[in-house]
Amino acid sequence: MRQLLLSLLTATVLSACTSGENTVELYDPCVVAGQCIVFGPPDAMEARALCQAAESDDGFTITEGNFCTYPCDFDEDCLPGRNGQQGICDVPPVPPGEPANRVCLETCVSFADCPPFFDCFDVSFADGVASVCLPG
């Protein structure tokens, strides 16, 4: 009986640790939306998590990746990033064939403000140029 309980406990812990469901923080790299913690504007009726595809072009290489975020309408809808800077709401540069939606983006001053495998890029948006974290 003790061995059976120990086996069940081990299986439960392993499945919880490897499922990856709702464990990835806002603006961090992801593979699927199910990994992302659900975020949304403070007054949102329904918060949703997205694993948004994005690409960056440093003039030499185009890098693609995904990050956890959520849909937005205004900059004020977006939470600050890890560096405490206010996030912005805009359409990130996306790979061909990927949906172009307004989502919250992490702003930055340097690569140190961004998650691992991301870099700080100056991107032209409809409202001007902003520095945001993108796969890099």
PDB file of N, CA, C and O in Angstrom, residues 22-83:
ATOM      1  N   ASN A  22       0.240  27.120 -17.641  1.00  0.00           N
ATOM      2  CA  ASN A  22       0.094  28.366 -16.901  1.00  0.00           C
ATOM      3  C   ASN A  22       1.261  28.643 -15.955  1.00  0.00           C
ATOM      4  O   ASN A  22       1.060  29.003 -14.796  1.00  0.00           O
ATOM      5  N   THR A  23       2.472  28.485 -16.429  1.00  0.00           N
ATOM      6  CA  THR A  23       3.638  28.735 -15.600  1.00  0.00           C
ATOM      7  C   THR A  23       4.574  29.792 -16.172  1.00  0.00           C
ATOM      8  O   THR A  23       5.484  30.221 -15.493  1.00  0.00           O
ATOM      9  N   VAL A  24       4.355  30.204 -17.416  1.00  0.00           N
ATOM     10  CA  VAL A  24       5.251  31.164 -18.055  1.00  0.00           C
ATOM     11  C   VAL A  24       4.737  32.578 -17.799  1.00  0.00           C
ATOM     12  O   VAL A  24       3.574  32.890 -18.034  1.00  0.00           O
ATOM     13  N   GLU A  25       5.623  33.432 -17.323  1.00  0.00           N
ATOM     14  CA  GLU A  25       5.278  34.803 -16.952  1.00  0.00           C
ATOM     15  C   GLU A  25       5.038  35.696 -18.177  1.00  0.00           C
ATOM     16  O   GLU A  25       5.501  35.397 -19.281  1.00  0.00           O
ATOM     17  N   LEU A  26       4.393  36.801 -17.949  1.00  0.00           N
ATOM     18  CA  LEU A  26       4.140  37.798 -18.972  1.00  0.00           C
ATOM     19  C   LEU A  26       5.445  38.245 -19.615  1.00  0.00           C
ATOM     20  O   LEU A  26       6.430  38.502 -18.911  1.00  0.00           O
ATOM     21  N   TYR A  27       5.450  38.329 -20.937  1.00  0.00           N
ATOM     22  CA  TYR A  27       6.560  38.778 -21.785  1.00  0.00           C
ATOM     23  C   TYR A  27       7.700  37.763 -21.887  1.00  0.00           C
ATOM     24  O   TYR A  27       8.685  38.013 -22.552  1.00  0.00           O
ATOM     25  N   ASP A  28       7.589  36.588 -21.249  1.00  0.00           N
ATOM     26  CA  ASP A  28       8.633  35.569 -21.345  1.00  0.00           C
ATOM     27  C   ASP A  28       8.393  34.664 -22.548  1.00  0.00           C
ATOM     28  O   ASP A  28       7.259  34.537 -23.025  1.00  0.00           O
ATOM     29  N   PRO A  29       9.447  33.980 -23.043  1.00  0.00           N
ATOM     30  CA  PRO A  29       9.302  33.078 -24.198  1.00  0.00           C
ATOM     31  C   PRO A  29       8.340  31.919 -23.890  1.00  0.00           C
ATOM     32  O   PRO A  29       8.277  31.441 -22.760  1.00  0.00           O
ATOM     33  N   CYS A  30       7.607  31.482 -24.919  1.00  0.00           N
ATOM     34  CA  CYS A  30       6.663  30.381 -24.777  1.00  0.00           C
ATOM     35  C   CYS A  30       6.615  29.584 -26.069  1.00  0.00           C
ATOM     36  O   CYS A  30       7.155  30.001 -27.093  1.00  0.00           O
ATOM     37  N   VAL A  31       5.925  28.450 -26.008  1.00  0.00           N
ATOM     38  CA  VAL A  31       5.708  27.623 -27.194  1.00  0.00           C
ATOM     39  C   VAL A  31       4.222  27.626 -27.555  1.00  0.00           C
ATOM     40  O   VAL A  31       3.856  27.762 -28.710  1.00  0.00           O
ATOM     41  N   VAL A  32       3.361  27.481 -26.551  1.00  0.00           N
ATOM     42  CA  VAL A  32       1.908  27.494 -26.760  1.00  0.00           C
ATOM     43  C   VAL A  32       1.249  28.347 -25.681  1.00  0.00           C
ATOM     44  O   VAL A  32       1.787  28.522 -24.589  1.00  0.00           O
ATOM     45  N   ALA A  33       0.060  28.866 -25.991  1.00  0.00           N
ATOM     46  CA  ALA A  33      -0.638  29.761 -25.062  1.00  0.00           C
ATOM     47  C   ALA A  33      -0.954  29.090 -23.733  1.00  0.00           C
ATOM     48  O   ALA A  33      -1.001  29.753 -22.701  1.00  0.00           O
ATOM     49  N   GLY A  34      -1.151  27.771 -23.725  1.00  0.00           N
ATOM     50  CA  GLY A  34      -1.467  27.059 -22.491  1.00  0.00           C
ATOM     51  C   GLY A  34      -0.380  27.160 -21.445  1.00  0.00           C
ATOM     52  O   GLY A  34      -0.624  26.917 -20.266  1.00  0.00           O
ATOM     53  N   GLN A  35       0.832  27.525 -21.850  1.00  0.00           N
ATOM     54  CA  GLN A  35       1.927  27.691 -20.892  1.00  0.00           C
ATOM     55  C   GLN A  35       1.829  29.016 -20.150  1.00  0.00           C
ATOM     56  O   GLN A  35       2.397  29.170 -19.086  1.00  0.00           O
ATOM     57  N   CYS A  36       1.177  29.986 -20.749  1.00  0.00           N
ATOM     58  CA  CYS A  36       1.192  31.360 -20.244  1.00  0.00           C
ATOM     59  C   CYS A  36       0.217  31.565 -19.093  1.00  0.00           C
ATOM     60  O   CYS A  36      -0.929  31.099 -19.140  1.00  0.00           O
ATOM     61  N   ILE A  37       0.656  32.301 -18.086  1.00  0.00           N
ATOM     62  CA  ILE A  37      -0.228  32.745 -17.022  1.00  0.00           C
ATOM     63  C   ILE A  37      -1.217  33.716 -17.654  1.00  0.00           C
ATOM     64  O   ILE A  37      -0.849  34.530 -18.501  1.00  0.00           O
ATOM     65  N   VAL A  38      -2.477  33.636 -17.286  1.00  0.00           N
ATOM     66  CA  VAL A  38      -3.506  34.473 -17.898  1.00  0.00           C
ATOM     67  C   VAL A  38      -3.401  35.894 -17.364  1.00  0.00           C
ATOM     68  O   VAL A  38      -3.391  36.131 -16.154  1.00  0.00           O
ATOM     69  N   PHE A  39      -3.297  36.843 -18.285  1.00  0.00           N
ATOM     70  CA  PHE A  39      -3.213  38.260 -17.949  1.00  0.00           C
ATOM     71  C   PHE A  39      -4.280  39.018 -18.715  1.00  0.00           C
ATOM     72  O   PHE A  39      -4.842  38.515 -19.668  1.00  0.00           O
ATOM     73  N   GLY A  40      -4.500  40.239 -18.341  1.00  0.00           N
ATOM     74  CA  GLY A  40      -5.413  41.088 -19.067  1.00  0.00           C
ATOM     75  C   GLY A  40      -5.503  42.433 -18.389  1.00  0.00           C
ATOM     76  O   GLY A  40      -5.043  42.604 -17.265  1.00  0.00           O
ATOM     77  N   PRO A  41      -6.082  43.393 -19.090  1.00  0.00           N
ATOM     78  CA  PRO A  41      -6.256  44.718 -18.486  1.00  0.00           C
ATOM     79  C   PRO A  41      -7.033  44.609 -17.180  1.00  0.00           C
ATOM     80  O   PRO A  41      -7.874  43.723 -17.037  1.00  0.00           O
ATOM     81  N   PRO A  42      -6.754  45.495 -16.225  1.00  0.00           N
ATOM     82  CA  PRO A  42      -7.405  45.414 -14.911  1.00  0.00           C
ATOM     83  C   PRO A  42      -8.931  45.387 -14.976  1.00  0.00           C
ATOM     84  O   PRO A  42      -9.567  44.728 -14.174  1.00  0.00           O
ATOM     85  N   ASP A  43      -9.530  46.066 -15.957  1.00  0.00           N
ATOM     86  CA  ASP A  43     -10.990  46.118 -16.026  1.00  0.00           C
ATOM     87  C   ASP A  43     -11.552  45.189 -17.107  1.00  0.00           C
ATOM     88  O   ASP A  43     -12.703  45.301 -17.494  1.00  0.00           O
ATOM     89  N   ALA A  44     -10.741  44.248 -17.599  1.00  0.00           N
ATOM     90  CA  ALA A  44     -11.187  43.356 -18.672  1.00  0.00           C
ATOM     91  C   ALA A  44     -12.264  42.403 -18.169  1.00  0.00           C
ATOM     92  O   ALA A  44     -12.173  41.877 -17.065  1.00  0.00           O
ATOM     93  N   MET A  45     -13.273  42.208 -18.992  1.00  0.00           N
ATOM     94  CA  MET A  45     -14.312  41.242 -18.664  1.00  0.00           C
ATOM     95  C   MET A  45     -13.744  39.828 -18.742  1.00  0.00           C
ATOM     96  O   MET A  45     -14.099  38.968 -17.970  1.00  0.00           O
ATOM     97  N   GLU A  46     -12.868  39.606 -19.708  1.00  0.00           N
ATOM     98  CA  GLU A  46     -12.295  38.275 -19.896  1.00  0.00           C
ATOM     99  C   GLU A  46     -10.820  38.428 -20.249  1.00  0.00           C
ATOM    100  O   GLU A  46     -10.471  38.973 -21.292  1.00  0.00           O
ATOM    101  N   ALA A  47      -9.950  37.992 -19.384  1.00  0.00           N
ATOM    102  CA  ALA A  47      -8.518  38.038 -19.659  1.00  0.00           C
ATOM    103  C   ALA A  47      -8.135  36.805 -20.468  1.00  0.00           C
ATOM    104  O   ALA A  47      -8.667  35.724 -20.264  1.00  0.00           O
ATOM    105  N   ARG A  48      -7.222  36.993 -21.413  1.00  0.00           N
ATOM    106  CA  ARG A  48      -6.768  35.878 -22.237  1.00  0.00           C
ATOM    107  C   ARG A  48      -5.254  35.882 -22.313  1.00  0.00           C
ATOM    108  O   ARG A  48      -4.628  36.933 -22.310  1.00  0.00           O
ATOM    109  N   ALA A  49      -4.697  34.714 -22.406  1.00  0.00           N
ATOM    110  CA  ALA A  49      -3.253  34.591 -22.599  1.00  0.00           C
ATOM    111  C   ALA A  49      -2.991  34.219 -24.050  1.00  0.00           C
ATOM    112  O   ALA A  49      -3.695  33.400 -24.630  1.00  0.00           O
ATOM    113  N   LEU A  50      -1.987  34.839 -24.625  1.00  0.00           N
ATOM    114  CA  LEU A  50      -1.561  34.519 -25.983  1.00  0.00           C
ATOM    115  C   LEU A  50      -0.085  34.154 -25.964  1.00  0.00           C
ATOM    116  O   LEU A  50       0.683  34.697 -25.178  1.00  0.00           O
ATOM    117  N   CYS A  51       0.302  33.261 -26.849  1.00  0.00           N
ATOM    118  CA  CYS A  51       1.711  33.002 -27.108  1.00  0.00           C
ATOM    119  C   CYS A  51       1.949  33.612 -28.482  1.00  0.00           C
ATOM    120  O   CYS A  51       1.722  32.992 -29.514  1.00  0.00           O
ATOM    121  N   GLN A  52       2.324  34.893 -28.481  1.00  0.00           N
ATOM    122  CA  GLN A  52       2.406  35.700 -29.694  1.00  0.00           C
ATOM    123  C   GLN A  52       3.700  35.437 -30.462  1.00  0.00           C
ATOM    124  O   GLN A  52       4.784  35.485 -29.903  1.00  0.00           O
ATOM    125  N   ALA A  53       3.566  35.181 -31.755  1.00  0.00           N
ATOM    126  CA  ALA A  53       4.741  35.049 -32.617  1.00  0.00           C
ATOM    127  C   ALA A  53       5.264  36.443 -32.950  1.00  0.00           C
ATOM    128  O   ALA A  53       4.500  37.393 -33.105  1.00  0.00           O
ATOM    129  N   ALA A  54       6.569  36.564 -33.027  1.00  0.00           N
ATOM    130  CA  ALA A  54       7.191  37.838 -33.402  1.00  0.00           C
ATOM    131  C   ALA A  54       8.511  37.538 -34.088  1.00  0.00           C
ATOM    132  O   ALA A  54       9.054  36.437 -33.987  1.00  0.00           O
ATOM    133  N   GLU A  55       9.016  38.526 -34.810  1.00  0.00           N
ATOM    134  CA  GLU A  55      10.324  38.372 -35.425  1.00  0.00           C
ATOM    135  C   GLU A  55      11.102  39.665 -35.281  1.00  0.00           C
ATOM    136  O   GLU A  55      10.532  40.737 -35.111  1.00  0.00           O
ATOM    137  N   SER A  56      12.409  39.534 -35.328  1.00  0.00           N
ATOM    138  CA  SER A  56      13.278  40.696 -35.281  1.00  0.00           C
ATOM    139  C   SER A  56      14.267  40.592 -36.428  1.00  0.00           C
ATOM    140  O   SER A  56      14.574  39.505 -36.915  1.00  0.00           O
ATOM    141  N   ASP A  57      14.733  41.739 -36.870  1.00  0.00           N
ATOM    142  CA  ASP A  57      15.697  41.796 -37.967  1.00  0.00           C
ATOM    143  C   ASP A  57      16.782  42.776 -37.559  1.00  0.00           C
ATOM    144  O   ASP A  57      16.548  43.975 -37.475  1.00  0.00           O
ATOM    145  N   ASP A  58      17.973  42.252 -37.292  1.00  0.00           N
ATOM    146  CA  ASP A  58      19.074  43.124 -36.880  1.00  0.00           C
ATOM    147  C   ASP A  58      19.913  43.601 -38.052  1.00  0.00           C
ATOM    148  O   ASP A  58      20.983  44.158 -37.885  1.00  0.00           O
ATOM    149  N   GLY A  59      19.405  43.389 -39.263  1.00  0.00           N
ATOM    150  CA  GLY A  59      20.140  43.791 -40.460  1.00  0.00           C
ATOM    151  C   GLY A  59      20.960  42.650 -41.032  1.00  0.00           C
ATOM    152  O   GLY A  59      21.400  42.720 -42.168  1.00  0.00           O
ATOM    153  N   PHE A  60      21.154  41.599 -40.254  1.00  0.00           N
ATOM    154  CA  PHE A  60      21.919  40.445 -40.705  1.00  0.00           C
ATOM    155  C   PHE A  60      21.084  39.167 -40.659  1.00  0.00           C
ATOM    156  O   PHE A  60      21.167  38.332 -41.538  1.00  0.00           O
ATOM    157  N   THR A  61      20.297  39.014 -39.596  1.00  0.00           N
ATOM    158  CA  THR A  61      19.557  37.783 -39.373  1.00  0.00           C
ATOM    159  C   THR A  61      18.138  38.107 -38.929  1.00  0.00           C
ATOM    160  O   THR A  61      17.931  39.012 -38.125  1.00  0.00           O
ATOM    161  N   ILE A  62      17.174  37.370 -39.468  1.00  0.00           N
ATOM    162  CA  ILE A  62      15.797  37.467 -38.975  1.00  0.00           C
ATOM    163  C   ILE A  62      15.605  36.337 -37.967  1.00  0.00           C
ATOM    164  O   ILE A  62      15.844  35.178 -38.268  1.00  0.00           O
ATOM    165  N   THR A  63      15.195  36.698 -36.751  1.00  0.00           N
ATOM    166  CA  THR A  63      14.989  35.727 -35.682  1.00  0.00           C
ATOM    167  C   THR A  63      13.513  35.690 -35.331  1.00  0.00           C
ATOM    168  O   THR A  63      12.895  36.738 -35.157  1.00  0.00           O
ATOM    169  N   GLU A  64      12.952  34.484 -35.247  1.00  0.00           N
ATOM    170  CA  GLU A  64      11.555  34.324 -34.875  1.00  0.00           C
ATOM    171  C   GLU A  64      11.452  33.680 -33.498  1.00  0.00           C
ATOM    172  O   GLU A  64      12.318  32.900 -33.112  1.00  0.00           O
ATOM    173  N   GLY A  65      10.407  34.010 -32.772  1.00  0.00           N
ATOM    174  CA  GLY A  65      10.160  33.434 -31.464  1.00  0.00           C
ATOM    175  C   GLY A  65       8.768  33.804 -30.991  1.00  0.00           C
ATOM    176  O   GLY A  65       8.041  34.508 -31.681  1.00  0.00           O
ATOM    177  N   ASN A  66       8.404  33.336 -29.822  1.00  0.00           N
ATOM    178  CA  ASN A  66       7.088  33.598 -29.243  1.00  0.00           C
ATOM    179  C   ASN A  66       7.247  34.117 -27.827  1.00  0.00           C
ATOM    180  O   ASN A  66       8.224  33.792 -27.152  1.00  0.00           O
ATOM    181  N   PHE A  67       6.261  34.901 -27.374  1.00  0.00           N
ATOM    182  CA  PHE A  67       6.279  35.391 -26.003  1.00  0.00           C
ATOM    183  C   PHE A  67       4.859  35.469 -25.468  1.00  0.00           C
ATOM    184  O   PHE A  67       3.909  35.635 -26.224  1.00  0.00           O
ATOM    185  N   CYS A  68       4.724  35.327 -24.153  1.00  0.00           N
ATOM    186  CA  CYS A  68       3.420  35.409 -23.501  1.00  0.00           C
ATOM    187  C   CYS A  68       2.975  36.867 -23.415  1.00  0.00           C
ATOM    188  O   CYS A  68       3.753  37.738 -23.016  1.00  0.00           O
ATOM    189  N   THR A  69       1.741  37.106 -23.769  1.00  0.00           N
ATOM    190  CA  THR A  69       1.173  38.449 -23.717  1.00  0.00           C
ATOM    191  C   THR A  69      -0.341  38.334 -23.693  1.00  0.00           C
ATOM    192  O   THR A  69      -0.892  37.253 -23.490  1.00  0.00           O
ATOM    193  N   TYR A  70      -1.020  39.446 -23.918  1.00  0.00           N
ATOM    194  CA  TYR A  70      -2.480  39.443 -23.999  1.00  0.00           C
ATOM    195  C   TYR A  70      -2.938  40.587 -24.894  1.00  0.00           C
ATOM    196  O   TYR A  70      -2.210  41.555 -25.106  1.00  0.00           O
ATOM    197  N   PRO A  71      -4.151  40.473 -25.450  1.00  0.00           N
ATOM    198  CA  PRO A  71      -4.669  41.524 -26.326  1.00  0.00           C
ATOM    199  C   PRO A  71      -4.903  42.821 -25.550  1.00  0.00           C
ATOM    200  O   PRO A  71      -5.139  42.802 -24.345  1.00  0.00           O
ATOM    201  N   CYS A  72      -4.839  43.944 -26.266  1.00  0.00           N
ATOM    202  CA  CYS A  72      -5.037  45.247 -25.628  1.00  0.00           C
ATOM    203  C   CYS A  72      -5.594  46.237 -26.642  1.00  0.00           C
ATOM    204  O   CYS A  72      -5.597  45.977 -27.844  1.00  0.00           O
ATOM    205  N   ASP A  73      -6.058  47.363 -26.133  1.00  0.00           N
ATOM    206  CA  ASP A  73      -6.524  48.464 -26.972  1.00  0.00           C
ATOM    207  C   ASP A  73      -5.661  49.702 -26.792  1.00  0.00           C
ATOM    208  O   ASP A  73      -5.487  50.485 -27.722  1.00  0.00           O
ATOM    209  N   PHE A  74      -5.150  49.898 -25.578  1.00  0.00           N
ATOM    210  CA  PHE A  74      -4.384  51.103 -25.242  1.00  0.00           C
ATOM    211  C   PHE A  74      -3.141  50.732 -24.442  1.00  0.00           C
ATOM    212  O   PHE A  74      -3.114  49.690 -23.781  1.00  0.00           O
ATOM    213  N   ASP A  75      -2.140  51.607 -24.435  1.00  0.00           N
ATOM    214  CA  ASP A  75      -0.929  51.375 -23.633  1.00  0.00           C
ATOM    215  C   ASP A  75      -1.274  51.160 -22.169  1.00  0.00           C
ATOM    216  O   ASP A  75      -0.645  50.342 -21.486  1.00  0.00           O
ATOM    217  N   GLU A  76      -2.287  51.868 -21.681  1.00  0.00           N
ATOM    218  CA  GLU A  76      -2.674  51.775 -20.277  1.00  0.00           C
ATOM    219  C   GLU A  76      -3.184  50.377 -19.911  1.00  0.00           C
ATOM    220  O   GLU A  76      -3.249  50.024 -18.738  1.00  0.00           O
ATOM    221  N   ASP A  77      -3.574  49.576 -20.923  1.00  0.00           N
ATOM    222  CA  ASP A  77      -4.041  48.217 -20.683  1.00  0.00           C
ATOM    223  C   ASP A  77      -2.896  47.273 -20.313  1.00  0.00           C
ATOM    224  O   ASP A  77      -3.132  46.174 -19.825  1.00  0.00           O
ATOM    225  N   CYS A  78      -1.661  47.699 -20.591  1.00  0.00           N
ATOM    226  CA  CYS A  78      -0.505  46.808 -20.458  1.00  0.00           C
ATOM    227  C   CYS A  78       0.212  46.963 -19.115  1.00  0.00           C
ATOM    228  O   CYS A  78       0.420  48.075 -18.636  1.00  0.00           O
ATOM    229  N   LEU A  79       0.600  45.827 -18.563  1.00  0.00           N
ATOM    230  CA  LEU A  79       1.352  45.814 -17.313  1.00  0.00           C
ATOM    231  C   LEU A  79       2.820  46.147 -17.576  1.00  0.00           C
ATOM    232  O   LEU A  79       3.327  45.908 -18.669  1.00  0.00           O
ATOM    233  N   PRO A  80       3.515  46.665 -16.564  1.00  0.00           N
ATOM    234  CA  PRO A  80       4.952  46.918 -16.713  1.00  0.00           C
ATOM    235  C   PRO A  80       5.716  45.605 -16.886  1.00  0.00           C
ATOM    236  O   PRO A  80       5.256  44.542 -16.467  1.00  0.00           O
ATOM    237  N   GLY A  81       6.888  45.711 -17.485  1.00  0.00           N
ATOM    238  CA  GLY A  81       7.762  44.555 -17.637  1.00  0.00           C
ATOM    239  C   GLY A  81       8.611  44.352 -16.398  1.00  0.00           C
ATOM    240  O   GLY A  81       8.473  45.051 -15.394  1.00  0.00           O
ATOM    241  N   ARG A  82       9.543  43.414 -16.481  1.00  0.00           N
ATOM    242  CA  ARG A  82      10.409  43.069 -15.345  1.00  0.00           C
ATOM    243  C   ARG A  82      11.264  44.242 -14.898  1.00  0.00           C
ATOM    244  O   ARG A  82      11.703  44.309 -13.771  1.00  0.00           O
ATOM    245  N   ASN A  83      11.496  45.211 -15.812  1.00  0.00           N
ATOM    246  CA  ASN A  83      12.322  46.368 -15.477  1.00  0.00           C
ATOM    247  C   ASN A  83      11.501  47.516 -14.896  1.00  0.00           C
ATOM    248  O   ASN A  83      12.040  48.575 -14.613  1.00  0.00           O
TER     249      ASN A  83
END
